[in-house]
Coordinates of C-alpha atoms in Angstrom, one line a residue:
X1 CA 29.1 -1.6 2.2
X2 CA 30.4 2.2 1.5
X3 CA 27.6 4.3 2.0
X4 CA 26.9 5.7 -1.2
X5 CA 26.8 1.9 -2.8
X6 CA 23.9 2.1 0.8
X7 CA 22.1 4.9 -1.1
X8 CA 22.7 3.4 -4.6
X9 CA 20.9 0.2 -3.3
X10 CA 18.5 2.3 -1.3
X11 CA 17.1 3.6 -5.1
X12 CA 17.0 0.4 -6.8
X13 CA 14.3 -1.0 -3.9
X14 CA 12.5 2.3 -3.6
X15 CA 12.5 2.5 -7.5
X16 CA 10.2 -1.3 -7.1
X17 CA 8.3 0.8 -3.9
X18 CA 7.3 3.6 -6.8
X19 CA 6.1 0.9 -9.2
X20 CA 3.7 -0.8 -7.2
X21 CA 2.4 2.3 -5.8
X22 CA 2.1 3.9 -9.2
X23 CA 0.4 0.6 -10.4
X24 CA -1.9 0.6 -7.5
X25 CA -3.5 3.9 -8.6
X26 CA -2.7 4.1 -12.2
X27 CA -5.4 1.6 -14.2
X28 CA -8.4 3.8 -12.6
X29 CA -7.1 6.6 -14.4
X30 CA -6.5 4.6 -17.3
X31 CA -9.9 2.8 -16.9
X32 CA -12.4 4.6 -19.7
X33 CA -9.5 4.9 -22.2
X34 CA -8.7 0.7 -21.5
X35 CA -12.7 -0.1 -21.7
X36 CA -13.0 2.2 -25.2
X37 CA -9.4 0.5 -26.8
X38 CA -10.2 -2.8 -25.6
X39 CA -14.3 -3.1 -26.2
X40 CA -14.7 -4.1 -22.8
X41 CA -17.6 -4.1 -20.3
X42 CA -18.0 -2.1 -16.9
X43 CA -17.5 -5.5 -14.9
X44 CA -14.3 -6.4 -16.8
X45 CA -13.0 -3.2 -16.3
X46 CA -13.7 -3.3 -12.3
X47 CA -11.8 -6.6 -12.4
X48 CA -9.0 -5.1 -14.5
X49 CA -8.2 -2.9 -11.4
X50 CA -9.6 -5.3 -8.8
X51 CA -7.1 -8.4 -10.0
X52 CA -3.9 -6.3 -9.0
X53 CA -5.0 -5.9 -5.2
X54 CA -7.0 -9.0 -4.6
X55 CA -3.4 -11.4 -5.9
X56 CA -1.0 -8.4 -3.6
X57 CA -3.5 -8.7 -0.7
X58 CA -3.3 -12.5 -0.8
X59 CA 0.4 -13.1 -1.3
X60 CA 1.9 -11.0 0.6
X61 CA 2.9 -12.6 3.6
X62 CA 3.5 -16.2 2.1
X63 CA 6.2 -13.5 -0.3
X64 CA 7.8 -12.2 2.8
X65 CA 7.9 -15.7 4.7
X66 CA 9.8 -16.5 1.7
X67 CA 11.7 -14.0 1.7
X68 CA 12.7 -14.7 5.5
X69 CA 13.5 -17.9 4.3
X70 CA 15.3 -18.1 0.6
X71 CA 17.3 -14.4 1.3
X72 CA 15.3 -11.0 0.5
X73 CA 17.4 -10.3 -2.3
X74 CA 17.0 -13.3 -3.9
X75 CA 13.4 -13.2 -3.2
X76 CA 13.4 -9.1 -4.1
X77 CA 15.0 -9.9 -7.8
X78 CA 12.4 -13.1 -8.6
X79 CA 9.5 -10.6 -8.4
X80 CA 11.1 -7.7 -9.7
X81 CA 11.5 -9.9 -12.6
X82 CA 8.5 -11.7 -12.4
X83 CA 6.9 -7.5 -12.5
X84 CA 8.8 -6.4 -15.5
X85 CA 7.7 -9.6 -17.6
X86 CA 4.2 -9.0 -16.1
X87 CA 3.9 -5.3 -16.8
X88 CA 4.9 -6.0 -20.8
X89 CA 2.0 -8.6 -20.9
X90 CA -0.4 -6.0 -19.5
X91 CA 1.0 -3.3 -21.9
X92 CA 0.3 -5.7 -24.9
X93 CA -2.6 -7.7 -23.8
X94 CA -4.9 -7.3 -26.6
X95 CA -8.2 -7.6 -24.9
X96 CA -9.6 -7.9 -22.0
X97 CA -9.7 -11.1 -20.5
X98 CA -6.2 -11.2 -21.2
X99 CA -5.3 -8.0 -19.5
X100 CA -7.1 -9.1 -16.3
X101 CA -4.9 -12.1 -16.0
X102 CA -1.8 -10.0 -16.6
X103 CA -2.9 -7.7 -13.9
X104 CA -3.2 -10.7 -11.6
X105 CA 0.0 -12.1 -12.4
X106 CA 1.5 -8.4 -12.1
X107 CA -0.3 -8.3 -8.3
X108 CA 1.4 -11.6 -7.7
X109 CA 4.9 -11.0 -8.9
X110 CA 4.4 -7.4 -6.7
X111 CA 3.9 -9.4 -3.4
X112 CA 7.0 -11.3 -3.8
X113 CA 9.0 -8.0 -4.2
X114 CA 7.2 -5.0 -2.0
X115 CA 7.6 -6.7 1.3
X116 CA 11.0 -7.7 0.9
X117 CA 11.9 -3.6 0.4
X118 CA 11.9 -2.7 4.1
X119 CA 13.5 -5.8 5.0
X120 CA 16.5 -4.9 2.5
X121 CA 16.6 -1.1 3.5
X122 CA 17.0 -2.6 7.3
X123 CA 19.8 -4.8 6.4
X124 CA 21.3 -2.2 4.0
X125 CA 21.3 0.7 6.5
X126 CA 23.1 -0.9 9.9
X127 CA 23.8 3.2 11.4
X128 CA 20.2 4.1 13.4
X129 CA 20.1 7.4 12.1
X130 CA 20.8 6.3 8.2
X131 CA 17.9 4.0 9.1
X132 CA 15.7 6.4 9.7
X133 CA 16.3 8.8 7.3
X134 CA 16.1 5.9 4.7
X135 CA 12.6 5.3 5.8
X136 CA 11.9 9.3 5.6
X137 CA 12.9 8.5 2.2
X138 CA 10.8 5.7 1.8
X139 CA 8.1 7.7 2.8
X140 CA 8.3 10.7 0.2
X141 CA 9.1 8.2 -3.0
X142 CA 5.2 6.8 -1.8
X143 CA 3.9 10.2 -2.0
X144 CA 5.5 10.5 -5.3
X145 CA 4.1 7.0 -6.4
X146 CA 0.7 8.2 -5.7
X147 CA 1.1 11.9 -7.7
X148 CA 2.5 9.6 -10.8
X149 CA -0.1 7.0 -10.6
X150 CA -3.1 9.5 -10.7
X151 CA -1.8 12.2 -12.1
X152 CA 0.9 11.1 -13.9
X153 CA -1.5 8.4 -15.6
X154 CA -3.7 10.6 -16.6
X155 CA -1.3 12.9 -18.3
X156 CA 0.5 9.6 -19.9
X157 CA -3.3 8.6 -21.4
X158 CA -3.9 12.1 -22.8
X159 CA -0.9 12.5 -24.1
X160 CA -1.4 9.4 -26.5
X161 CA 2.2 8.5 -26.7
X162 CA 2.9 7.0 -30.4
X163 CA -0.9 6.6 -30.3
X164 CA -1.2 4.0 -27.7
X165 CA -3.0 5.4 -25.8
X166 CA -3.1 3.9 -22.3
X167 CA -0.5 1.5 -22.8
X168 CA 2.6 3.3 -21.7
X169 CA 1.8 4.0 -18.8
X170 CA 1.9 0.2 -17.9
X171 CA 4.9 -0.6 -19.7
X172 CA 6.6 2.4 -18.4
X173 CA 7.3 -0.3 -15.9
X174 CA 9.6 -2.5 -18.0
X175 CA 12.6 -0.4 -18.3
X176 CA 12.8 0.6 -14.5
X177 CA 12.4 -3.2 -14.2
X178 CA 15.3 -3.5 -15.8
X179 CA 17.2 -0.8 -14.6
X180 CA 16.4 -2.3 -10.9
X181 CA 17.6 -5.8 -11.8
X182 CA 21.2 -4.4 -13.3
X183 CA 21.9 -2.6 -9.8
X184 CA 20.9 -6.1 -8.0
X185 CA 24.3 -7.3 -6.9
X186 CA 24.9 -4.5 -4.7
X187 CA 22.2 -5.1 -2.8
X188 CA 23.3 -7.0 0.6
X189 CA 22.8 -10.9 0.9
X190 CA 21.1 -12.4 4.2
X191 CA 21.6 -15.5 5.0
X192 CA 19.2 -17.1 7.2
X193 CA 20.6 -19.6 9.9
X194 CA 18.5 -21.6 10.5
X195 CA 15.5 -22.2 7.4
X196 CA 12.6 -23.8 8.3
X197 CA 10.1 -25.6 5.4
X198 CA 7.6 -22.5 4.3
X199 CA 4.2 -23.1 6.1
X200 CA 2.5 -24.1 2.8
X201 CA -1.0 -25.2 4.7
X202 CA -0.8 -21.8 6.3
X203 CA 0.1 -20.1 2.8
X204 CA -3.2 -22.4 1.1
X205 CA -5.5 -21.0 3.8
X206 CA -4.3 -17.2 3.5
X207 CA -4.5 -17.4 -0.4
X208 CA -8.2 -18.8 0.6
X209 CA -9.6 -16.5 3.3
X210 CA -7.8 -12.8 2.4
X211 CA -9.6 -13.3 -1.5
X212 CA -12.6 -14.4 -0.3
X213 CA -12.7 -10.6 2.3
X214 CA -10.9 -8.5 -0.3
X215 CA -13.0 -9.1 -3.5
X216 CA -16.7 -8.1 -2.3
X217 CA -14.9 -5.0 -0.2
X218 CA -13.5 -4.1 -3.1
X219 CA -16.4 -4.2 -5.8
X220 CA -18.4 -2.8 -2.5
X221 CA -22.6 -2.8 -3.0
X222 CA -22.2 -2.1 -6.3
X223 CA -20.9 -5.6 -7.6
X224 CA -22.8 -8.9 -7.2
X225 CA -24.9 -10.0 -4.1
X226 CA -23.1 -13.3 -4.2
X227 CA -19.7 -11.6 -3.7
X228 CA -20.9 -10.7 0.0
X229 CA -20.8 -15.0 0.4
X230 CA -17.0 -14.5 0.7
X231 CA -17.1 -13.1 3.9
X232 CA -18.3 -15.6 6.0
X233 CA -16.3 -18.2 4.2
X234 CA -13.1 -15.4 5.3
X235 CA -13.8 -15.7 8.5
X236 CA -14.2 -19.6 8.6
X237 CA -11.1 -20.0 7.1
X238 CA -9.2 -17.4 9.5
X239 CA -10.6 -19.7 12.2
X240 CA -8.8 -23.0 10.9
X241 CA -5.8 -20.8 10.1
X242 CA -5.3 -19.5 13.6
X243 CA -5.7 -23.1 15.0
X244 CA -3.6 -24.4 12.3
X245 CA -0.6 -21.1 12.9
X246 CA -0.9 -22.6 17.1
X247 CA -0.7 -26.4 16.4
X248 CA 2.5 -25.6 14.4
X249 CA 4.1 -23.0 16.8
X250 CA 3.1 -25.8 19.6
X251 CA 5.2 -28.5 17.0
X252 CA 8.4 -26.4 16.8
X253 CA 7.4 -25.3 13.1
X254 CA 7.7 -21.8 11.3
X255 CA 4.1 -20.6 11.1
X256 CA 3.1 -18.4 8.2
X257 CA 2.4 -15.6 11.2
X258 CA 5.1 -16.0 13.8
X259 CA 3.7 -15.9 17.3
X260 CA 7.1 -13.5 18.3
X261 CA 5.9 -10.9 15.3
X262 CA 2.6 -10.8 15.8
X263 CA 2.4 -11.1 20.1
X264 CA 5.3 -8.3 20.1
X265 CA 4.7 -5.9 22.3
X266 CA 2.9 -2.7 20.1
X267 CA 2.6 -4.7 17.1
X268 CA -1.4 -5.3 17.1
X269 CA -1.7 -1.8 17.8
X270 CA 0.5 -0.7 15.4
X271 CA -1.2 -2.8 12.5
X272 CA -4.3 -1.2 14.0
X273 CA -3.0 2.6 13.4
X274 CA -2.6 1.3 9.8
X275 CA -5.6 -0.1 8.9
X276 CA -7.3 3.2 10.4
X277 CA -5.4 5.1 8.3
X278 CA -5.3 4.0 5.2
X279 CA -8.6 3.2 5.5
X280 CA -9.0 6.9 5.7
X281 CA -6.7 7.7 2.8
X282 CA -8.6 5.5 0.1
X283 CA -12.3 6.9 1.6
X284 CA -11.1 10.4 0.9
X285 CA -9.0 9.5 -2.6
X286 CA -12.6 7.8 -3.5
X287 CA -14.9 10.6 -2.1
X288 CA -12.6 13.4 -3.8
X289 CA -12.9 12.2 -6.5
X290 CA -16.3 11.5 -6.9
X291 CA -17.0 15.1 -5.5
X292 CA -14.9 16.5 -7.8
X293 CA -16.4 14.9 -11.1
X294 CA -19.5 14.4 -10.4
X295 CA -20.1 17.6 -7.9
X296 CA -17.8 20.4 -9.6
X297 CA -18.0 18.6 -13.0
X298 CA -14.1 18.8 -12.9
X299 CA -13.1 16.4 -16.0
X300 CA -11.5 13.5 -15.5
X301 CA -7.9 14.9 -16.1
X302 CA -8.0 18.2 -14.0
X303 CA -9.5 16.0 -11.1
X304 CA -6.4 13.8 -11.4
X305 CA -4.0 16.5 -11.6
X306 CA -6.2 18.1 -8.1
X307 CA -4.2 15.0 -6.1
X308 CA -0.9 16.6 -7.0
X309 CA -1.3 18.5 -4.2
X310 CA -1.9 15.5 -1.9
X311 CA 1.1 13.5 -3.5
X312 CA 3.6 16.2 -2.9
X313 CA 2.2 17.3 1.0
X314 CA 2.6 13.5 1.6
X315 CA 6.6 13.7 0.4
X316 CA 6.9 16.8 2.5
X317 CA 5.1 15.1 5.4
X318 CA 7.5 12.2 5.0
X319 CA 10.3 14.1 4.8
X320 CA 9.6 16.7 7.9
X321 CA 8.0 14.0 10.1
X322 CA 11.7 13.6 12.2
X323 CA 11.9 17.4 12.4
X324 CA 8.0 17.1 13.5
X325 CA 9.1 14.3 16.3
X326 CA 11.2 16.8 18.4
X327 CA 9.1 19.5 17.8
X328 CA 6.0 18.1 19.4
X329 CA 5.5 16.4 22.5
X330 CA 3.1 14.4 21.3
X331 CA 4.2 11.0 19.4
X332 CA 4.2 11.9 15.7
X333 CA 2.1 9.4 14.2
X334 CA -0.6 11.0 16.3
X335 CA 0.2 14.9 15.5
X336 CA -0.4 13.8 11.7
X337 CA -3.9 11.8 12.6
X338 CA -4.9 15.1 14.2
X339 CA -4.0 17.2 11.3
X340 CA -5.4 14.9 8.8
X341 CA -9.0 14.9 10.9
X342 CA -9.1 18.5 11.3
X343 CA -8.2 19.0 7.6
X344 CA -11.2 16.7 7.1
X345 CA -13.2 18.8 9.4
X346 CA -12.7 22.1 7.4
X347 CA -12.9 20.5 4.0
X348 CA -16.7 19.7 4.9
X349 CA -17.0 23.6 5.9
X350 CA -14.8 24.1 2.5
X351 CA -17.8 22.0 0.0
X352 CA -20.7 24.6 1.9
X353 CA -18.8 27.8 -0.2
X354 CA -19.8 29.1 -3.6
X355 CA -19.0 26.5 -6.2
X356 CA -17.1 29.0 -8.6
X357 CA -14.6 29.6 -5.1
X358 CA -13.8 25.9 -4.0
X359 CA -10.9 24.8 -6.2
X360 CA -8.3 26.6 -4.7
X361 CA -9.7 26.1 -0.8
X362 CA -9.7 22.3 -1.9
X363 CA -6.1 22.4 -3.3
X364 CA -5.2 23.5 0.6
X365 CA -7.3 20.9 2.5
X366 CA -5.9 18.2 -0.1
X367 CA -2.3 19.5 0.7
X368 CA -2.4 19.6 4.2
X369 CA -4.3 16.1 4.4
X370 CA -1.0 14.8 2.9
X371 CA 1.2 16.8 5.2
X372 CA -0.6 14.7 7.9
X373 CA -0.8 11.3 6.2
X374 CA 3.0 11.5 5.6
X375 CA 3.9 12.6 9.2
X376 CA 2.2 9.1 10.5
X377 CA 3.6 6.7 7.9
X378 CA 7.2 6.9 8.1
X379 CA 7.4 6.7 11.4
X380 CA 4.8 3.7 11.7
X381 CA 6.8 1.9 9.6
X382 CA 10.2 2.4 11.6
X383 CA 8.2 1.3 14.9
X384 CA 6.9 -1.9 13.4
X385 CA 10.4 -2.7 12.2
X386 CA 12.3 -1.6 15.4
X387 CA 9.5 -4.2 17.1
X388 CA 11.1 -7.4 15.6
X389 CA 14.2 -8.8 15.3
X390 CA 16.3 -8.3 11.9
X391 CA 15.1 -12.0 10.8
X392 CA 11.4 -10.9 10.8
X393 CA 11.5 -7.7 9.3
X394 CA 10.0 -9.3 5.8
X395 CA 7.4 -11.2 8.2
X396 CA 6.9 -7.9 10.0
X397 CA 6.9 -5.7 6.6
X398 CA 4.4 -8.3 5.0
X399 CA 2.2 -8.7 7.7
X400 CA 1.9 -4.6 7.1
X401 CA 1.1 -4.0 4.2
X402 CA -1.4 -6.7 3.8
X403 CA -3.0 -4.8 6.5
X404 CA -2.6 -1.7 4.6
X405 CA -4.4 -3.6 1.4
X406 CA -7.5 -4.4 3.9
X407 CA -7.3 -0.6 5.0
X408 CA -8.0 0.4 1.6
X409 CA -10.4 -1.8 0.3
X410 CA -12.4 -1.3 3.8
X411 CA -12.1 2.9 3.2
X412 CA -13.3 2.2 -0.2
X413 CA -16.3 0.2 0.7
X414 CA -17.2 2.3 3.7
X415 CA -16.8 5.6 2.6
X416 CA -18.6 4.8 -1.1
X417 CA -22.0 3.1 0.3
X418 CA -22.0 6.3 2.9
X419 CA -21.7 8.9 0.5
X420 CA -24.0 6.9 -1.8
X421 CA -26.6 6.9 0.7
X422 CA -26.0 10.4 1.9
X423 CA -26.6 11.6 -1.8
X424 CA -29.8 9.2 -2.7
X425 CA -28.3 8.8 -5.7
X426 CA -25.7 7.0 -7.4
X427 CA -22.8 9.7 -8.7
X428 CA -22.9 11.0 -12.1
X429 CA -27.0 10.1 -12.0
X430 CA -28.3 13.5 -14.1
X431 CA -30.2 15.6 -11.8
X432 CA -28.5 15.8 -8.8
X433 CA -28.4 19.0 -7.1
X434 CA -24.9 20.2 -6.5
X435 CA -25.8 20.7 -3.0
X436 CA -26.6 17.5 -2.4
X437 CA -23.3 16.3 -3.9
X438 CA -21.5 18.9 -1.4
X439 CA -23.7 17.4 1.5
X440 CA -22.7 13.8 0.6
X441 CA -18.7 14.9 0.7
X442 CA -19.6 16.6 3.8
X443 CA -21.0 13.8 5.8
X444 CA -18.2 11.4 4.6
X445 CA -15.7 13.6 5.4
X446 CA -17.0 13.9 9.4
X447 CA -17.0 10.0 9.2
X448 CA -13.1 9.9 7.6
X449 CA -12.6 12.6 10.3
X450 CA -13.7 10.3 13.2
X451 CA -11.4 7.0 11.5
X452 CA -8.6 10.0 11.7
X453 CA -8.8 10.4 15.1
X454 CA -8.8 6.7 16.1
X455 CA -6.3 6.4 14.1
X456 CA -4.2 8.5 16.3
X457 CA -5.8 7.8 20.0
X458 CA -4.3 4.6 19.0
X459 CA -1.1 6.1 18.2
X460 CA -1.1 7.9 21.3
X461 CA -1.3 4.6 23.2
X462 CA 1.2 2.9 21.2
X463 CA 3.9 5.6 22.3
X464 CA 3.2 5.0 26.4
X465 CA 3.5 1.3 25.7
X466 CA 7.5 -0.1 27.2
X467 CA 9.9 0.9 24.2
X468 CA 10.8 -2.7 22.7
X469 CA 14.7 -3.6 23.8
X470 CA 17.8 -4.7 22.1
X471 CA 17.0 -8.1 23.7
X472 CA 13.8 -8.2 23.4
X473 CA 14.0 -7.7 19.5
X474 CA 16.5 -9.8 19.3
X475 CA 16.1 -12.9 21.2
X476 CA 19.3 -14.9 22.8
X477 CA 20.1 -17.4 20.3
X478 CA 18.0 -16.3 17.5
X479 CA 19.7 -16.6 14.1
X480 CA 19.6 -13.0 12.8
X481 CA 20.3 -12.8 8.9
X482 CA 23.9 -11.2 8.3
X483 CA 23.9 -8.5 6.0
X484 CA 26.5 -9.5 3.4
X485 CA 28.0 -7.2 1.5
X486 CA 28.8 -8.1 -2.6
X487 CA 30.3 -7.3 -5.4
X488 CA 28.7 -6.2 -8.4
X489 CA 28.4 -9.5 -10.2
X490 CA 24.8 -11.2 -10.0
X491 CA 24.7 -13.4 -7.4
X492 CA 22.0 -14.0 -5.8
X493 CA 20.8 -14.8 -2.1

């Protein structure tokens, strides 16, 4: 494959990679114009955003096991399909109930497509260093995803496009659907060697267990007592699906987790790094923004447009964190965890200042906190891929960013019942003192600050661990997928 059909392939995956991050972000903004259109309640409006994460969080490995098994591209175009068709039905849903089944289907259809993106981006670019500057790249388009998910929402709702309201800014998604689908025969073919059945009793516990953790972490204290039931059930169920993931290994079967991915030397410390640190991100996305409209009475569209600032540091981060690496003796992934916890540090200095002088200090912290969040992510990433072989890079990527999903459902429940019980109140109660609001941010952010900096001691002892070798990631024998280069008819893998 030439290299700029590479690149030209590179944009159609990271163009799915900006979706599901805008979509991931973009209903909260959206959230008080969908409840006023729609004539819904508070609790269907917390499932409108919850359905998305709970169906990504508890697909997404069974979606990259398949995608190890049926070809990513193949497995790439289904839910890139399955996405566009998705995002229509929540642009049109006319109420809803409806819309909160779209949404879940639209989570679904997302976990067959995300995890195969790193996979492809690994067969696509075979030269090290096109590798890793693909991932830099990979790294700046999710910093952009978050700036046009919360800000870029929030501009899309006020703006009342043809005066519907928040509806475009879900079916934005069906023409770059599209668009992605046409450029789908340049994108390279694997062909696994040797296919094993997909571990569907493995897949029927994991749709079980990661629902039954995700939803009361994400509705947090504030949704039903019941909820909290589903995590005792999670962790029943994760018992019977580690026994059951052995007793298959032990038969010669393909377990839904393979014991070579997730025994590789770094790789439980690496998904460890992740869940620390997007755990982080969410608890300051959710604090921030709580401070800000609640605290500084910022309205709901200037507080959006204040994570601008954290969007593009993240891109910059992503796109420096290379330059960063032979800068610093320190691994990389750990300089950005100590930049992001001191940032954390000042910004609760930042909340004591004169309310009337905060805005702009605030703008700074939020920048540099993405500066740091984008120096640990890229490179992250390229270490959990360079840990595996090439035909568990989707088992590898999927295994990630389900982590990632847990991270930021955990930050959100965490950081929201702290700050909660910091301020005494629930925020936007009348009558809260603004200094108690500042308080509140203050003592979250020293707790974010500590999750920082485990974030990166972790890091630190990930970099002295043995560098993983050529034959170690790639076993003698194994059946690696060959990258196939096509032409630009749709085939499919």
């Amino acid at each position: 494959m030439s290299e700029r059909r590479e690149w030209l392939g590179l944009g159609a995956v990271l163009a799915a990679t900006f979706m599901t991050q805008v979509d991931g972000f973009v209903v909260n903004v959206a959230s008080p114009s969908i409840q006023r259109d729609l004539d819904a309640g508070f609790d269907q409006i917390q499932f409108v955003g919850a359905a998305y994460v709970i169906a990504f969080g508890a697909l997404m490995v069974t979606g990259a096991r398949l995608g190890d098994r049926l070809g990513h591209r193949t497995v790439f175009l289904w839910g890139v399909a399955g996405f566009t068709v998705t995002s229509l039905l929540c642009g049109i849903a006319p109420d809803a109930d409806l819309l909160i089944v779209a949404r879940f289907l639209q989570g679904a259809t997302a976990a067959f497509m995300a995890p195969q993106v790193l996979a492809i981006i690994r067969a696509t670019m075979q030269d090290p260093d096109r590798l890793a500057r693909a991932i830099s790249v990979y790294g700046v388009v999710i910093g952009l995803g978050v700036i046009s998910g919360i800000a870029g929402g929030g501009l899309i709702v006020e703006a009342d496009i043809l005066g519907l309201g928040w509806r475009p800014a879900l079916l934005v998604n069906v023409p770059v659907g599209i668009a992605i689908l046409a450029l789908g025969g340049i994108l390279p073919r694997t062909v696994p060697k040797a296919p094993h059945r997909l571990d569907l009793a493995g897949a029927a516990l994991t749709i079980v267990a990661a629902p039954a953790l995700l939803v009361p972490l994400v509705f947090g204290p504030g949704g039903p007592a019941w909820l909290w039931l589903g995590v005792p059930i999670a962790l029943v169920v994760a018992v019977v699906l580690v026994n059951q993931q052995r007793r298959l290994h032990r038969e010669g079967g393909e377990p839904l987790f393979p014991p070579r991915v997730v025994t590789a030397p770094g790789m439980r410390l690496s998904l460890l790094t992740v869940l620390a640190l997007f755990a982080t991100n969410s608890g300051l996305f959710l604090v921030f923004t709580y401070y800000l409209q609640t605290g500084l009475r910022f309205t709901p569209l200037t507080a959006a447009l204040m994570f601008v600032p954290l969007g593009i540091g993240f891109s910059l981060g992503s796109a420096a964190s290379r330059r960063v690496g032979r800068l610093f003796p320190a691994p990389t992934p750990a300089v950005g965890c100590g930049l992001l916890a001191a940032v954390l540090l000042a910004s609760a200095a930042v909340v004591q200042a004169p309310e009337s002088a905060q805005a702009p200090m605030l703008v700074a912290v939020v920048t540099l906190a993405g500066f740091g969040q984008g120096l640990v992510v890229s490179p992250l990433v390229a270490g959990i891929l360079g840990r595996v072989r090439p035909a568990e890079a989707g088992a590898a990527s999927g295994m990630a960013t389900t982590v990632t999903q847990f991270g930021l459902a955990l930050g959100v429940a965490v950081a929201g019942v702290w700050y909660r019980t910091v301020l005494g109140a629930t925020p936007g109660d009348p009558g809260v003192p603004f200094a108690d609001h500042a308080t509140a941010f203050a003592a979250t952010a020293l707790l974010l600050a500590a999750s920082a900096t485990c974030a990166g001691l972790v890091s630190v002892r990930l970099h002295h661990l043995p560098k993983p070798t050529a034959a170690a990631a790639e076993p003698e024998g194994a059946a690696a997928p060959t990258p196939v280069a096509t032409s630009t008819a749709r085939r499919t893998g």
